mmCIF file of C-alpha atoms and ligand atoms in Angstrom:
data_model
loop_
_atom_site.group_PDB
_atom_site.id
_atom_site.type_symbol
_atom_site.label_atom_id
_atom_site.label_comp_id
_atom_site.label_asym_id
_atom_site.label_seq_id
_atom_site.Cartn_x
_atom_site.Cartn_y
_atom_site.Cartn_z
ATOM 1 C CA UNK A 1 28.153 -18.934 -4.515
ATOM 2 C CA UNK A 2 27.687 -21.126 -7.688
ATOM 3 C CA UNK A 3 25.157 -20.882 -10.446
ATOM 4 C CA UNK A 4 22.175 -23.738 -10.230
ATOM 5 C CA UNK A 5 18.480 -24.047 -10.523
ATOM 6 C CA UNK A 6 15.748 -23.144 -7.801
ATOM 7 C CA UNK A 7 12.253 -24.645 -8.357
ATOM 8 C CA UNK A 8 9.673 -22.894 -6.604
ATOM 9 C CA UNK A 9 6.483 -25.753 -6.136
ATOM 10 C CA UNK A 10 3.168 -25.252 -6.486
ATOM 11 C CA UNK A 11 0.354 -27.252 -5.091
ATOM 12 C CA UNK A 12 -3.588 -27.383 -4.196
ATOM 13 C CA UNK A 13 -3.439 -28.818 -1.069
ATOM 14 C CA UNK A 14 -6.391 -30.073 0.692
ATOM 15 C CA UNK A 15 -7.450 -30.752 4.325
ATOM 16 C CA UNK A 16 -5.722 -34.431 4.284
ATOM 17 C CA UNK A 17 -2.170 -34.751 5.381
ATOM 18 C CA UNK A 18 -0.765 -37.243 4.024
ATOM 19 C CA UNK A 19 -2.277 -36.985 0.357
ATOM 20 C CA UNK A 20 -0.453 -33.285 0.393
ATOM 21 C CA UNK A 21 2.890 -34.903 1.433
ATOM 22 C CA UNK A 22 2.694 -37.648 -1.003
ATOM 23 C CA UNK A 23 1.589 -34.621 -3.616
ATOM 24 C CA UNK A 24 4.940 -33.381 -2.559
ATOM 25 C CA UNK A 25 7.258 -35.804 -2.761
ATOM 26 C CA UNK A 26 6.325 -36.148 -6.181
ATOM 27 C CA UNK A 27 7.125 -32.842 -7.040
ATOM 28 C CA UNK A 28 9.801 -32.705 -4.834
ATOM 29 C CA UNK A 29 11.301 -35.557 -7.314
ATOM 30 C CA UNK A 30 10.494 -34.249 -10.120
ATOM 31 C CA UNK A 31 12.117 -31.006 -9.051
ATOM 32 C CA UNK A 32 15.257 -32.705 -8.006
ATOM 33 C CA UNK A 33 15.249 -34.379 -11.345
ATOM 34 C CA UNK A 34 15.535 -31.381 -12.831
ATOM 35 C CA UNK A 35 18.513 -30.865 -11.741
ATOM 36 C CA UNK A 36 17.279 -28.212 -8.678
ATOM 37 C CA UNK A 37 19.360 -27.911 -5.946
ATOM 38 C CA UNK A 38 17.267 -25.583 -4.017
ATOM 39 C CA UNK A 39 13.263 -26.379 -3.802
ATOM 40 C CA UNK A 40 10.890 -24.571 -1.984
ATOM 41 C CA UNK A 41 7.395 -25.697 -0.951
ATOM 42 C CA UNK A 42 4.448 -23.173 -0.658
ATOM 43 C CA UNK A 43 2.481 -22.088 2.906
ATOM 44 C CA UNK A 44 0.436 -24.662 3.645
ATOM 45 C CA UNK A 45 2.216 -27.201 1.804
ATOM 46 C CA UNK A 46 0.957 -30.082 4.373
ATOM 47 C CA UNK A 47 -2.449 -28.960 5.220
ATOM 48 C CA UNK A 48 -4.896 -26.141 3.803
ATOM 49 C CA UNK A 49 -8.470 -26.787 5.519
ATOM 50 C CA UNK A 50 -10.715 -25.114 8.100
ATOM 51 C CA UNK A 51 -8.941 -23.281 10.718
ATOM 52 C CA UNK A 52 -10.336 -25.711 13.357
ATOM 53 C CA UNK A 53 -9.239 -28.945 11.636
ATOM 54 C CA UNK A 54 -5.809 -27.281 11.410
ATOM 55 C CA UNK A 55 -5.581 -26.519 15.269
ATOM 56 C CA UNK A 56 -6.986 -29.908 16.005
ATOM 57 C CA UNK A 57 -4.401 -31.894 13.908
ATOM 58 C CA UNK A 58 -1.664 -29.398 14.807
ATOM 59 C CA UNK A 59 0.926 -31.522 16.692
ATOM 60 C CA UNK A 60 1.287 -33.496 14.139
ATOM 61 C CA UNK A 61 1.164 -31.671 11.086
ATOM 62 C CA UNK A 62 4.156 -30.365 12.674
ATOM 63 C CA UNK A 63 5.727 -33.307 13.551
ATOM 64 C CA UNK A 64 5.440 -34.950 10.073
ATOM 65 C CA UNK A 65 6.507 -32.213 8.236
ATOM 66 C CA UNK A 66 9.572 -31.446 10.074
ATOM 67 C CA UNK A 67 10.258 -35.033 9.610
ATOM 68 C CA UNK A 68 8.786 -35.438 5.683
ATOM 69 C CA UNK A 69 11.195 -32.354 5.095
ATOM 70 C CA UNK A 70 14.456 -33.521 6.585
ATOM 71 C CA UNK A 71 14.018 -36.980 4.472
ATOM 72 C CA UNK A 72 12.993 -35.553 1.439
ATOM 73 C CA UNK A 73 16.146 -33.289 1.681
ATOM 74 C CA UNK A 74 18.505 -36.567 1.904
ATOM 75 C CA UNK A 75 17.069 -38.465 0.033
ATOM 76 C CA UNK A 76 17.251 -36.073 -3.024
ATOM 77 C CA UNK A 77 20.210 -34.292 -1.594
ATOM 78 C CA UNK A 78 18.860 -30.515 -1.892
ATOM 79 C CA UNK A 79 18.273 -27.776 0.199
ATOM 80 C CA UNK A 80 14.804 -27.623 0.824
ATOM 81 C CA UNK A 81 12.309 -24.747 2.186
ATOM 82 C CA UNK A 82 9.431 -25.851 3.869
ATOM 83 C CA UNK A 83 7.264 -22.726 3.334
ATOM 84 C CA UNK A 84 4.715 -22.871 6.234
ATOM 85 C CA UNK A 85 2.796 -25.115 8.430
ATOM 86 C CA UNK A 86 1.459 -24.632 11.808
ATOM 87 C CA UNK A 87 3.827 -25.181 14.775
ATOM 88 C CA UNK A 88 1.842 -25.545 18.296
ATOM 89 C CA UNK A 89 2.086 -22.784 20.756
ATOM 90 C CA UNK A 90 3.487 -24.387 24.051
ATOM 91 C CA UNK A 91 1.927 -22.044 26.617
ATOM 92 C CA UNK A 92 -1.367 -21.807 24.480
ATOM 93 C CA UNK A 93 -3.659 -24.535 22.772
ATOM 94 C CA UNK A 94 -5.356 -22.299 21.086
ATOM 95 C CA UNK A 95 -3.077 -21.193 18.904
ATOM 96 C CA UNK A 96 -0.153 -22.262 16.491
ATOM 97 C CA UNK A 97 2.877 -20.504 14.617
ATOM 98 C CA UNK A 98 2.904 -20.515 11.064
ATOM 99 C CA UNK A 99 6.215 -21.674 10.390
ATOM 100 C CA UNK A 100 8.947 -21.710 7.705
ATOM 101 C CA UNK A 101 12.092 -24.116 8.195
ATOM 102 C CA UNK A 102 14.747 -24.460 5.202
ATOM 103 C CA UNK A 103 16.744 -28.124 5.713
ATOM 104 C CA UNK A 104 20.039 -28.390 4.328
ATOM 105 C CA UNK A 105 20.817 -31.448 2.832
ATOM 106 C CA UNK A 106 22.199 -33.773 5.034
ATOM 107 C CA UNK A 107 19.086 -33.183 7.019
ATOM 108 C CA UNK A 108 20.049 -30.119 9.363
ATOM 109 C CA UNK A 109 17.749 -27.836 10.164
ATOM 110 C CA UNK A 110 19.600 -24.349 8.523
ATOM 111 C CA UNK A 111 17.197 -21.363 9.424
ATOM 112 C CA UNK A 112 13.563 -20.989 11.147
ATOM 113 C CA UNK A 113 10.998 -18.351 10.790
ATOM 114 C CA UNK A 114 7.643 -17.342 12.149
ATOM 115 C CA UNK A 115 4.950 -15.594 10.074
ATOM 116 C CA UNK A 116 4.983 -11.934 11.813
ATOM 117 C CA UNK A 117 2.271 -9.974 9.809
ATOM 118 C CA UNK A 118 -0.899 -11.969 9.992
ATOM 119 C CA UNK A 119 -3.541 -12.028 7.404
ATOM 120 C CA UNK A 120 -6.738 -10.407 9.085
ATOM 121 C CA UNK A 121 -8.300 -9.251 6.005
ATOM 122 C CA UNK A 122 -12.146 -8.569 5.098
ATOM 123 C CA UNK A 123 -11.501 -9.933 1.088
ATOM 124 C CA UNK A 124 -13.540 -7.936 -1.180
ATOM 125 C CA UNK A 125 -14.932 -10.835 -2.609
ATOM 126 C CA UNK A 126 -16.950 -11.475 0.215
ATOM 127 C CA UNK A 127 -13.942 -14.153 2.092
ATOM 128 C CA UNK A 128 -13.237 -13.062 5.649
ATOM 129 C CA UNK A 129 -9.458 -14.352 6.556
ATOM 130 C CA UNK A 130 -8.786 -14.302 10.121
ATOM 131 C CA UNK A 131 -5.116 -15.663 10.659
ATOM 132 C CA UNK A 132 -4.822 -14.522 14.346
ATOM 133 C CA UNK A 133 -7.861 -16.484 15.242
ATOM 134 C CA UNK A 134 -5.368 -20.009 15.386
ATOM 135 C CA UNK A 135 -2.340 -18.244 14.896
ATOM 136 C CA UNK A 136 0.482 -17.084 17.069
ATOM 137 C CA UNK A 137 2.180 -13.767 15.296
ATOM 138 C CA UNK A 138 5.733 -14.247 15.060
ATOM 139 C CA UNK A 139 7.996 -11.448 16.856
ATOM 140 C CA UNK A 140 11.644 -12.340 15.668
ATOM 141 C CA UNK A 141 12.928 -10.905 12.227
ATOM 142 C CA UNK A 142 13.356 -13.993 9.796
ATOM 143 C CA UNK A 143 16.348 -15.804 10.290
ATOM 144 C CA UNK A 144 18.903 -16.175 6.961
ATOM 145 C CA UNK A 145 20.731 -19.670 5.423
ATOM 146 C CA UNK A 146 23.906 -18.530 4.440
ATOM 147 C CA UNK A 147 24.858 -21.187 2.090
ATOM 148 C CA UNK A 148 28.853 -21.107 0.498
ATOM 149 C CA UNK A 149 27.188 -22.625 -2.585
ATOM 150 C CA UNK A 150 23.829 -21.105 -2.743
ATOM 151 C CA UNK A 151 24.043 -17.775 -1.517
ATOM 152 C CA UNK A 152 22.163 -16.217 1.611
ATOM 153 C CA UNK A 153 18.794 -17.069 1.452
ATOM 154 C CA UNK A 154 16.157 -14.954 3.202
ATOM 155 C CA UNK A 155 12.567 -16.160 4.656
ATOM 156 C CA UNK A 156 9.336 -14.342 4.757
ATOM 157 C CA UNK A 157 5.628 -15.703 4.223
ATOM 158 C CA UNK A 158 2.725 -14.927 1.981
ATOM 159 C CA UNK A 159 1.306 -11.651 3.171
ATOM 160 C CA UNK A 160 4.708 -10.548 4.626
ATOM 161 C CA UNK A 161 5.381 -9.619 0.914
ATOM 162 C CA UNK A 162 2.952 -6.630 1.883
ATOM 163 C CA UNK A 163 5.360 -5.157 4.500
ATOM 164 C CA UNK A 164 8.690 -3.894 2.313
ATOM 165 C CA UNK A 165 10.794 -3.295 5.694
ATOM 166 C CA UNK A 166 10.611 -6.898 6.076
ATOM 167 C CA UNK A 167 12.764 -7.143 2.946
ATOM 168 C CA UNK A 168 14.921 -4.294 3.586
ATOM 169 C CA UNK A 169 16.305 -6.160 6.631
ATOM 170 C CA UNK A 170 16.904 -9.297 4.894
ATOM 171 C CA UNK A 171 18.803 -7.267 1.658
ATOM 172 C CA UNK A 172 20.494 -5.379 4.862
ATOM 173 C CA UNK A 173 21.470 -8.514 6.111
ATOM 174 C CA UNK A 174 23.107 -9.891 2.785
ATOM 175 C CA UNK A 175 20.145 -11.635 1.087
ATOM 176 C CA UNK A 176 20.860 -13.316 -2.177
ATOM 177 C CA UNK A 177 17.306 -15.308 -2.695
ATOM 178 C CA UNK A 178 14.362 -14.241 -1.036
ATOM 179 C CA UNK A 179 11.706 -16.412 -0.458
ATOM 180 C CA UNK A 180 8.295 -15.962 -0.263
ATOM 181 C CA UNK A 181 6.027 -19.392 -0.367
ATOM 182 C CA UNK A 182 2.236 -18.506 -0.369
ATOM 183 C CA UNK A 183 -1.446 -19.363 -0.134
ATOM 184 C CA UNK A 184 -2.264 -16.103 -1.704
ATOM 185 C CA UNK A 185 -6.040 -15.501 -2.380
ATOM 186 C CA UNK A 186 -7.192 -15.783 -6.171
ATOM 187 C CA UNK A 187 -8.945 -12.632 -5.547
ATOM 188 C CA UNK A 188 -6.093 -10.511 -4.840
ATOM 189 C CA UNK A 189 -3.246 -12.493 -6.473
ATOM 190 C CA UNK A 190 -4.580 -11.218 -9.443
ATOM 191 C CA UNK A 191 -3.808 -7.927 -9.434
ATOM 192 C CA UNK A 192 -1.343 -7.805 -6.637
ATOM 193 C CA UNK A 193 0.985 -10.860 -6.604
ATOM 194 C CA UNK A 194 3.166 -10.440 -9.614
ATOM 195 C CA UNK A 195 3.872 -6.855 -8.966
ATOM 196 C CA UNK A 196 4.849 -7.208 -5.045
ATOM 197 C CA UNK A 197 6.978 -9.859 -5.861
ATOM 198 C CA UNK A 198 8.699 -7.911 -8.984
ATOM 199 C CA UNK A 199 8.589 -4.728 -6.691
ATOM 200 C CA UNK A 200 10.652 -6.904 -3.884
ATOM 201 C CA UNK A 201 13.498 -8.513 -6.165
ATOM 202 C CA UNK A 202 13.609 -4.860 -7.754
ATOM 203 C CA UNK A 203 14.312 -2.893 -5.173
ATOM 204 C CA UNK A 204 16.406 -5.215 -3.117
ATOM 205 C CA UNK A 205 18.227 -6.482 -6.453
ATOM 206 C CA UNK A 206 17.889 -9.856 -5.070
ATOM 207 C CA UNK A 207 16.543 -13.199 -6.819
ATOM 208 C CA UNK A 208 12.685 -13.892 -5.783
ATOM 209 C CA UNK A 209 11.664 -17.416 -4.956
ATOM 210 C CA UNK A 210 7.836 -18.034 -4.609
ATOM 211 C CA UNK A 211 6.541 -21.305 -4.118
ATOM 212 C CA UNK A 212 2.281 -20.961 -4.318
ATOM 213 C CA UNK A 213 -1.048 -22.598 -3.648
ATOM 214 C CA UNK A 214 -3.437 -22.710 -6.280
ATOM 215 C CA UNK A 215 -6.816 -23.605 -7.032
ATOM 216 C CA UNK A 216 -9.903 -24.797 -5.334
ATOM 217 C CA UNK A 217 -8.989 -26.582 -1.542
ATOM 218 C CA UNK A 218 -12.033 -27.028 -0.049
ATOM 219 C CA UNK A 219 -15.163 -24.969 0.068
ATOM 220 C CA UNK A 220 -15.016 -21.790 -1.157
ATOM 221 C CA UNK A 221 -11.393 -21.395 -0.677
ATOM 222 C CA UNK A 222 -9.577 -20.233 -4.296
ATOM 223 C CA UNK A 223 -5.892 -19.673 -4.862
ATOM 224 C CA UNK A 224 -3.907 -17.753 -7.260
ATOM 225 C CA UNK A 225 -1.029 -20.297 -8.415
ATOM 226 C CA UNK A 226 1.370 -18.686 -10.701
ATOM 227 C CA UNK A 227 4.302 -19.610 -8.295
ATOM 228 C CA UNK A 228 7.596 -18.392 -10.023
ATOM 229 C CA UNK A 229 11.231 -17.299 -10.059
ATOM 230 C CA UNK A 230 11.857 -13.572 -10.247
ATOM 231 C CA UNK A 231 16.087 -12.363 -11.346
ATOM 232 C CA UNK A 232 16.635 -8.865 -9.406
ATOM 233 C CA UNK A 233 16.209 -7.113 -12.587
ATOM 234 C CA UNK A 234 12.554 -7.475 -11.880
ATOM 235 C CA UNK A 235 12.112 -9.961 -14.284
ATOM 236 C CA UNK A 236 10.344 -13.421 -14.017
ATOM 237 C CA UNK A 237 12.441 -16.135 -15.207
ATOM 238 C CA UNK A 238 9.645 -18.907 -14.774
ATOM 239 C CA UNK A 239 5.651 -18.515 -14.131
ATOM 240 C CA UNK A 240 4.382 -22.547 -13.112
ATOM 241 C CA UNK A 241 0.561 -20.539 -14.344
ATOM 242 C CA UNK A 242 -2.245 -22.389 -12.458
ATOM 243 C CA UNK A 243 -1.887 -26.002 -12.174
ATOM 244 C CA UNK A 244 0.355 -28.123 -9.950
ATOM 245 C CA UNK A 245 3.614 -28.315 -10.837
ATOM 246 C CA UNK A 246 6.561 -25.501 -10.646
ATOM 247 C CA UNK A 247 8.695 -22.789 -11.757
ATOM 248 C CA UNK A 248 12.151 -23.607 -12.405
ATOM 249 C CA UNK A 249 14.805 -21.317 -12.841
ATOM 250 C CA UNK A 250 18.588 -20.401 -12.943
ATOM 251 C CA UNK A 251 20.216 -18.426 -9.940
ATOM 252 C CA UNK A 252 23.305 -17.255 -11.253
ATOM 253 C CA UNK A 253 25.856 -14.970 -9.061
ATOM 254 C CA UNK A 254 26.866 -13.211 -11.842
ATOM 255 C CA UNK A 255 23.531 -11.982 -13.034
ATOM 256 C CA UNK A 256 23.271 -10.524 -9.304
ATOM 257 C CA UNK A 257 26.553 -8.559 -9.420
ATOM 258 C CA UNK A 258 25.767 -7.308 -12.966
ATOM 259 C CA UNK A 259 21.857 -5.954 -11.807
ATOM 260 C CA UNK A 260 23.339 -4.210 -8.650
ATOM 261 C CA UNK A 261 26.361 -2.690 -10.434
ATOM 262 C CA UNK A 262 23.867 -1.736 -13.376
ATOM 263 C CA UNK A 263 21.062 -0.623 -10.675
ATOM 264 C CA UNK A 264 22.999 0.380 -7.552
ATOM 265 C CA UNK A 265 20.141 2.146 -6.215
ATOM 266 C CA UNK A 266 20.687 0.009 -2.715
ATOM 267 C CA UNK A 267 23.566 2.326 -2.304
ATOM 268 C CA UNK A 268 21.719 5.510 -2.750
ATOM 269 C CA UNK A 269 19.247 4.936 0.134
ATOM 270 C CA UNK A 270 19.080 8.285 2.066
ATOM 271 C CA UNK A 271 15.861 7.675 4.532
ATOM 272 C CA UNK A 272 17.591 4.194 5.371
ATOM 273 C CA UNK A 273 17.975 5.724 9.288
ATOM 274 C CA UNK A 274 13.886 5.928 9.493
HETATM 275 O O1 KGT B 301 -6.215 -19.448 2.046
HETATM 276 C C1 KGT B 301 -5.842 -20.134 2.990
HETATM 277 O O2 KGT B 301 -6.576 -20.808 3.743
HETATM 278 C C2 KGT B 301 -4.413 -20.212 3.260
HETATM 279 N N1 KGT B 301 -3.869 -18.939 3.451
HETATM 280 C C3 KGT B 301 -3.133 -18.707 4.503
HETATM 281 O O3 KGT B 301 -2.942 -19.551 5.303
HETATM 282 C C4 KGT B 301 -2.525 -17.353 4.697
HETATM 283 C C5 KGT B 301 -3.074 -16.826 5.974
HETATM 284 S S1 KGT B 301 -4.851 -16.848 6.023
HETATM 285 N N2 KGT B 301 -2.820 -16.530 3.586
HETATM 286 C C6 KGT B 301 -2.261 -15.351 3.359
HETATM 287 O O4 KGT B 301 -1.420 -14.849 4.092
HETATM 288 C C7 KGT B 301 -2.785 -14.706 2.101
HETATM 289 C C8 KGT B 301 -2.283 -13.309 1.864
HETATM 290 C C9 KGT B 301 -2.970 -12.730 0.695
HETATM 291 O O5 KGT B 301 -3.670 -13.371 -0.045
HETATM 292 C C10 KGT B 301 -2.782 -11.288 0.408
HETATM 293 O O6 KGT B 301 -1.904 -10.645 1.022
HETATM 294 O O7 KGT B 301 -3.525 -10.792 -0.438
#
């Protein structure tokens, strides 16, 4: 594993396909630019609109994305994290998986992952999220890139970051960079994001990778933003705030072997049979 830069994208997508790629690719660019060499894009990268419109233009949501991620990842050379679109259910029309795919870059898919904790939630603000309604739960633990140069990178989605045994299989399985692209509500981002995300790279000691949504998509639907890069000390190297754009940071192997010699508390685990 080598030092280089991660940039975790953030976006407002909208209910209109191939404006949110082309919103993208720009970043993507810019990102690459930069100098990143591993990019992530948030949940709902391609499409965030009604749950019906999503179902109905499943197929190829999927289609293009898988395809708009494997040429964006050779064309700018980087390993790239798609961070969640919906994936038809074969046996079921009804539904879709919400699905994260990381693409090497000469184009290969590298590791796969379906959403396993859906977001059935009664917001206090008066939203009413029901994931399972056009989504598939996932049943497979995430699967993990392990990159020579990068590290071993770890998937999970949005409200996964809720579930901490999630995270203690990845460490378990040699995690480096976890990542964690979202759509998280503006209602509960604010007082929950930042600290779940600190809480994972903490007590993992890994680096924390989360691409975001934010802003206004369509109707009444609000975002948090504030995508960023978190070192496994706990703290966050780079906070892209609210608007478009991203948060760009170092991951450095060195800064990981100082944190869990510093902090070994992965070694002191005594319930780790439960
Ligand atoms: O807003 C949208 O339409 C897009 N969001 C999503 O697709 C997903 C499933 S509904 N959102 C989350 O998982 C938010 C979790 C969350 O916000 C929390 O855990 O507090």
């Amino acid at each position: 594993m080598k030092p280089y830069l991660a940039a975790a994208i953030q976006m407002t997508s909208r209910p209109d396909l191939e404006k949110n790629l082309s919103e993208a690719e720009e970043l993507i660019e810019l990102a690459a630019r930069k100098g990143a060499e591993l990019i992530g894009l948030p949940e709902n990268f391609a499409f965030l609109g009604k749950e019906e419109d999503k179902l109905a233009q499943a197929e190829e949501i999927a289609h293009r994305s898988e395809k708009f991620l494997k040429t964006m990842a050779q064309r700018f050379q980087i390993t790239l994290l798609g961070g969640g679109f919906p994936v038809p259910v074969e046996t079921n029309a009804q539904k879709a998986y919400n699905t994260a795919l990381v693409i090497d870059k000469d184009g290969n898919e590298v590791a796969r992952y379906r959403k396993v904790h859906l977001f059935d939630v009664n917001v206090p603000d008066g939203n009413t999220y029901l994931e399972s309604n056009t989504v598939m739960a996932g049943e497979d633990f995430p699967s993990l890139y392990v990159s020579e140069d990068l590290g071993t990178i770890g998937l999970s989605i949005c409200y996964d970051v809720r579930f901490p045994e999630l995270y203690r299989y990845l460490s378990a399985k040699g995690a480096d960079v976890i990542c964690v692209p979202a759509a998280f509500t503006a209602y509960t981002g604010k007082d929950h994001w930042k600290p779940l995300l600190q809480a994972r790279a903490i007590e993992n000691t890994c680096y924390v990778m989360a691409p975001a949504q934010t802003g206004n998509h369509y109707a009444r639907r609000y975002t948090h933003g504030h995508a960023m890069i978190i070192d496994p000390w706990g703290a966050i190297l780079a906070d892209a705030g609210e608007s478009p754009g991203m948060a760009i940071a170092e991951i450095n192997p060195s800064r990981l072997e100082q944190v869990r010699q510093q902090m070994p508390s992965l070694q002191h685990r005594v319930f780790d049979k439960y």
